[in-house]
CSV table of C-alpha atoms and ligand atoms in Angstrom, one decimal:
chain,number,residue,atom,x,y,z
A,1,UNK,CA,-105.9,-23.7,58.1
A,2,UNK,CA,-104.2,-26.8,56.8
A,3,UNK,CA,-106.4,-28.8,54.0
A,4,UNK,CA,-105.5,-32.1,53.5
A,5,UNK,CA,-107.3,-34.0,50.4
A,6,UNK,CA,-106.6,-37.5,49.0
A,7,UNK,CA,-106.8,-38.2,45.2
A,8,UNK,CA,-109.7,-40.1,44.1
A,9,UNK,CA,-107.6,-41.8,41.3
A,10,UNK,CA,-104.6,-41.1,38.6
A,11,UNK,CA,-104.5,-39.6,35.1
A,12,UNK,CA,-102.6,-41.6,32.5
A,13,UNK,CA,-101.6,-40.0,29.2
A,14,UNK,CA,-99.3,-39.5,26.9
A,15,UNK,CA,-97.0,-37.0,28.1
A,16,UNK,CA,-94.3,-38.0,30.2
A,17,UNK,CA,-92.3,-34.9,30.3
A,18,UNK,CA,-92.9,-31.2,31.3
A,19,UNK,CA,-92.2,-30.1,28.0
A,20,UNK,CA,-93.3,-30.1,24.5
A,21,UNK,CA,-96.8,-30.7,25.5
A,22,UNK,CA,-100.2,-29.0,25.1
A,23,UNK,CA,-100.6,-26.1,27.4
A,24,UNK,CA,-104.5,-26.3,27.5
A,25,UNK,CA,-107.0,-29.2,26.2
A,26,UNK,CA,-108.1,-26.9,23.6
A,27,UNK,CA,-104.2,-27.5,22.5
A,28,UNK,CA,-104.8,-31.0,22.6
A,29,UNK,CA,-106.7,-32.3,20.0
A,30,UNK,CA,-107.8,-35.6,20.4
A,31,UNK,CA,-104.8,-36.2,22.7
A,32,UNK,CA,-105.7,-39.6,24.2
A,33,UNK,CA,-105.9,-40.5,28.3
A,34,UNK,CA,-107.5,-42.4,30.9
A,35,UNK,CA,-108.8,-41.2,34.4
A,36,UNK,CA,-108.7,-44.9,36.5
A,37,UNK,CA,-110.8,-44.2,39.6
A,38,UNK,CA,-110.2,-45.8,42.8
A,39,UNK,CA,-112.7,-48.7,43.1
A,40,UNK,CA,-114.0,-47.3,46.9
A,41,UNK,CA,-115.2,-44.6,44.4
A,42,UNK,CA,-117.0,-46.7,41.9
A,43,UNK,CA,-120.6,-46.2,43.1
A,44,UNK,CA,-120.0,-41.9,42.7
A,45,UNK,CA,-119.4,-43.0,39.1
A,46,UNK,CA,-123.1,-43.9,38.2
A,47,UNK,CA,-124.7,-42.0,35.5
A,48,UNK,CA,-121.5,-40.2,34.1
A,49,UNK,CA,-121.7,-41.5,30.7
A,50,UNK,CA,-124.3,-39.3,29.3
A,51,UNK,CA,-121.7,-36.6,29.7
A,52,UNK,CA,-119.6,-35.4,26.7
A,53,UNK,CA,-117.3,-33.7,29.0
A,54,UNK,CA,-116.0,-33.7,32.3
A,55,UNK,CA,-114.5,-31.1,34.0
A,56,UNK,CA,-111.3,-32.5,35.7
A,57,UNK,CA,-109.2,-31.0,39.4
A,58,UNK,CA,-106.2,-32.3,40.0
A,59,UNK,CA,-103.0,-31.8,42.0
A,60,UNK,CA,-100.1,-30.6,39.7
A,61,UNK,CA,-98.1,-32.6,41.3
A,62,UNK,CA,-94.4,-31.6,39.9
A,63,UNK,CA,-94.8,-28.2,40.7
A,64,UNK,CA,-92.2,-27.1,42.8
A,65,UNK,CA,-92.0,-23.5,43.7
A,66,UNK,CA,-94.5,-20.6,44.0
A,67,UNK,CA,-94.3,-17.6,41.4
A,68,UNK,CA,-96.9,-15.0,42.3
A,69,UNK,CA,-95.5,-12.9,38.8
A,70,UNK,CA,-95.2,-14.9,36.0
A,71,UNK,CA,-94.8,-15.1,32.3
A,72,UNK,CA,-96.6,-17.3,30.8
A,73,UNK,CA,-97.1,-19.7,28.1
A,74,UNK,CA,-99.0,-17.0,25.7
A,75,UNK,CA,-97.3,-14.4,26.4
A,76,UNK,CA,-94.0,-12.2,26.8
A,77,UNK,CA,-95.1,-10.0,29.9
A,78,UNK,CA,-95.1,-10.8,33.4
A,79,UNK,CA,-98.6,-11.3,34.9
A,80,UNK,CA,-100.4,-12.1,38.2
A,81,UNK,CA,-100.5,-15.6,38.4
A,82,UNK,CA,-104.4,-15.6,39.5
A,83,UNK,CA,-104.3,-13.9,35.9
A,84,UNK,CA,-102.9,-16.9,34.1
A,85,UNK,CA,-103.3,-20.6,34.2
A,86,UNK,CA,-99.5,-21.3,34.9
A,87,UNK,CA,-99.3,-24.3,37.4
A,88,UNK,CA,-96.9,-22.4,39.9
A,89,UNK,CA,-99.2,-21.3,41.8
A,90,UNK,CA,-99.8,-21.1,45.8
A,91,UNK,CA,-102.1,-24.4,45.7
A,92,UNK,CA,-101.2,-26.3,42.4
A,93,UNK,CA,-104.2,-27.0,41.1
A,94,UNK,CA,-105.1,-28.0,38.1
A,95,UNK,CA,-108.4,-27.4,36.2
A,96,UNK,CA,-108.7,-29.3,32.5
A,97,UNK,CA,-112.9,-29.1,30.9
A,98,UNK,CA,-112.0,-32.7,29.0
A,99,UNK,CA,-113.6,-35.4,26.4
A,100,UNK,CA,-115.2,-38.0,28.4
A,101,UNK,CA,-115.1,-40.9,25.9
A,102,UNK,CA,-116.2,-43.8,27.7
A,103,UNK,CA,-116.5,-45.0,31.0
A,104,UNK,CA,-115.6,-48.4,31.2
A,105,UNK,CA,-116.0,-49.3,34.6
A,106,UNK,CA,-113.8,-47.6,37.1
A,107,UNK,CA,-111.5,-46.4,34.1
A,108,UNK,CA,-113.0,-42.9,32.0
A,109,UNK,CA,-111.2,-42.9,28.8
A,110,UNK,CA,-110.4,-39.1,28.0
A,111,UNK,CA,-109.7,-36.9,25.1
A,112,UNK,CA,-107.6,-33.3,24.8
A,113,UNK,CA,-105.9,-34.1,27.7
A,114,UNK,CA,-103.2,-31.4,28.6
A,115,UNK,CA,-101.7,-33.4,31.9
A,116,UNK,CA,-98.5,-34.7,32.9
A,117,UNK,CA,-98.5,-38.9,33.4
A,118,UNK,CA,-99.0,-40.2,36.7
A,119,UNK,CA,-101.2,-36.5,38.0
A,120,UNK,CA,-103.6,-37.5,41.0
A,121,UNK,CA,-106.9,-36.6,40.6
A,122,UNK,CA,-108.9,-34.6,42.9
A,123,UNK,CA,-112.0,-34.2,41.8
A,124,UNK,CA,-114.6,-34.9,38.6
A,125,UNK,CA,-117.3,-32.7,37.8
A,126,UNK,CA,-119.6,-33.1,34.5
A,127,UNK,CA,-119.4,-30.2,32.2
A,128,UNK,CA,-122.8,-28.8,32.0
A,129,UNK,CA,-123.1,-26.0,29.1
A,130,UNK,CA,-125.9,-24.4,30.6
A,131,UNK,CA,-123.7,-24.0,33.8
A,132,UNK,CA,-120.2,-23.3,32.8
A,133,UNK,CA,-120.8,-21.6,30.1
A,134,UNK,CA,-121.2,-17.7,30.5
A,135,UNK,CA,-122.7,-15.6,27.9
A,136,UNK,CA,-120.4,-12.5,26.5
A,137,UNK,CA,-117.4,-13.8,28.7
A,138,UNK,CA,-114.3,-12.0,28.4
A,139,UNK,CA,-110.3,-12.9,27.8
A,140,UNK,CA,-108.5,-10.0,29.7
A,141,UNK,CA,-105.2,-10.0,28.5
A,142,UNK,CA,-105.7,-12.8,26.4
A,143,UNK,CA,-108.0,-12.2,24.1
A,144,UNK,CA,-106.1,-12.1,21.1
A,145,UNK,CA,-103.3,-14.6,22.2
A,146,UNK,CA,-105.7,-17.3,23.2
A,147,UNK,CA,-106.0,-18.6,19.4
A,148,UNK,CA,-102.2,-19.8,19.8
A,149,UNK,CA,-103.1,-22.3,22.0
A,150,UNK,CA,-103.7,-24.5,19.4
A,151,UNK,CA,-100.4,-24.6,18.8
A,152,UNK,CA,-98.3,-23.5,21.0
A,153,UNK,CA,-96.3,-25.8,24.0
A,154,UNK,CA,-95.1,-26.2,26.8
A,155,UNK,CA,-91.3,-25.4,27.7
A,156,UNK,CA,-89.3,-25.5,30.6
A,157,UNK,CA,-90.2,-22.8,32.4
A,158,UNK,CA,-91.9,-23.9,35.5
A,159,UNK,CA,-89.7,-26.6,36.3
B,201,LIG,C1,-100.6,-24.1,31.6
B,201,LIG,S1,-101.0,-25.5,32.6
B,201,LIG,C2,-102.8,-25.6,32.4
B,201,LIG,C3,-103.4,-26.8,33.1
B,201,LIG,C4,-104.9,-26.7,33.2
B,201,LIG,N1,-105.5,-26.8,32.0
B,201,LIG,C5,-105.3,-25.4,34.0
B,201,LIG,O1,-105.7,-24.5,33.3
B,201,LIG,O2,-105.3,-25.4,35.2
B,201,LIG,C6,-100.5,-26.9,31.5
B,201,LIG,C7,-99.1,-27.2,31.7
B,201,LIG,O3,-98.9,-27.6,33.0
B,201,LIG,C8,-97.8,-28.5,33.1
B,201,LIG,N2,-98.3,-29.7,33.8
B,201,LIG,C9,-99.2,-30.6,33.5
B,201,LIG,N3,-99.4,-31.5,34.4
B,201,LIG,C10,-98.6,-31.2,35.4
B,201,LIG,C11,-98.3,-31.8,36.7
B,201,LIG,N4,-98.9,-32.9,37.1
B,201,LIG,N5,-97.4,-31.2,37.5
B,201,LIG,C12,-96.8,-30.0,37.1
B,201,LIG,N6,-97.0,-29.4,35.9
B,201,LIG,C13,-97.9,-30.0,35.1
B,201,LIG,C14,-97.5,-28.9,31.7
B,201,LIG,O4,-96.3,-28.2,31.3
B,201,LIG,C15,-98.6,-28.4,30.9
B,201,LIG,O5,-98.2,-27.9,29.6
């Protein structure tokens, strides 16, 4: 089955190149970016900025081959990739929980933003603490590692 989406709008930030960039939001502090929204989707906007956070999909879109065993960004092992968050991946999707800023019209103005310049945008969800945030949730294989995401980056790898 063949599924066919269009992109509800395009993410500008700061980061124009693949590497030397924040691997995950929580890698990005206060990294700046905008989410502009087509205008047909204006009216799905309504009541958004109550929301500290938005939960973002989008299409990787420079992603260009498939690695079902890779080794990630935190790591020096090869893992599943539905054990990661690397973006080569069967269906390049990309999944960033955000700071929604402002909404200023059709344009969202972001914060911690860990996305390439230019990414369509699939989909915006609020975050909702009550929902997405499970009680005694568990980091697999990284639980220790994750703390370097504050400072580790991206390389070359997946390009
Ligand atoms: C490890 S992924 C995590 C993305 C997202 N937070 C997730 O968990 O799905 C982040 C890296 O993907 C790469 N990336 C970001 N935007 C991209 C895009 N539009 N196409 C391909 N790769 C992208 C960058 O190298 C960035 O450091």
């Amino acid at each position: 089955m063949d599924i066919i989406y269009h992109p509800i709008g395009v993410l500008h930030t700061p980061f124009q190149d693949l590497r030397d960039m924040p691997i995950q939001p929580a890698g990005a502090a206060s990294a700046p970016g905008t989410a502009e929204i087509f205008p047909e989707y204006a009216d799905g906007l309504q009541d958004l900025d109550g929301f500290s956070h938005v939960i973002l999909l989008y299409h990787l879109h420079q992603v260009r081959r498939v690695d079902l065993r890779v080794v990630p960004f935190l790591g020096s092992e090869p893992r599943g990739v539905f054990a990661t968050r690397a973006p080569s991946r069967p269906n390049p999707i990309g999944l960033s929980i955000v700071q929604l800023l402002r909404v200023e019209g059709c344009t969202l103005h972001l914060g911690n933003v860990d996305i390439l310049d230019g990414t369509p945008l699939l989909d915006l969800k609020p975050y909702v603490p009550g929902f997405d945030r499970p009680a005694r949730a568990r980091a697999g294989w990284l639980q220790t590692s994750q703390r370097e995401v504050k400072t580790r980056r991206s390389d070359g790898r997946f390009t």
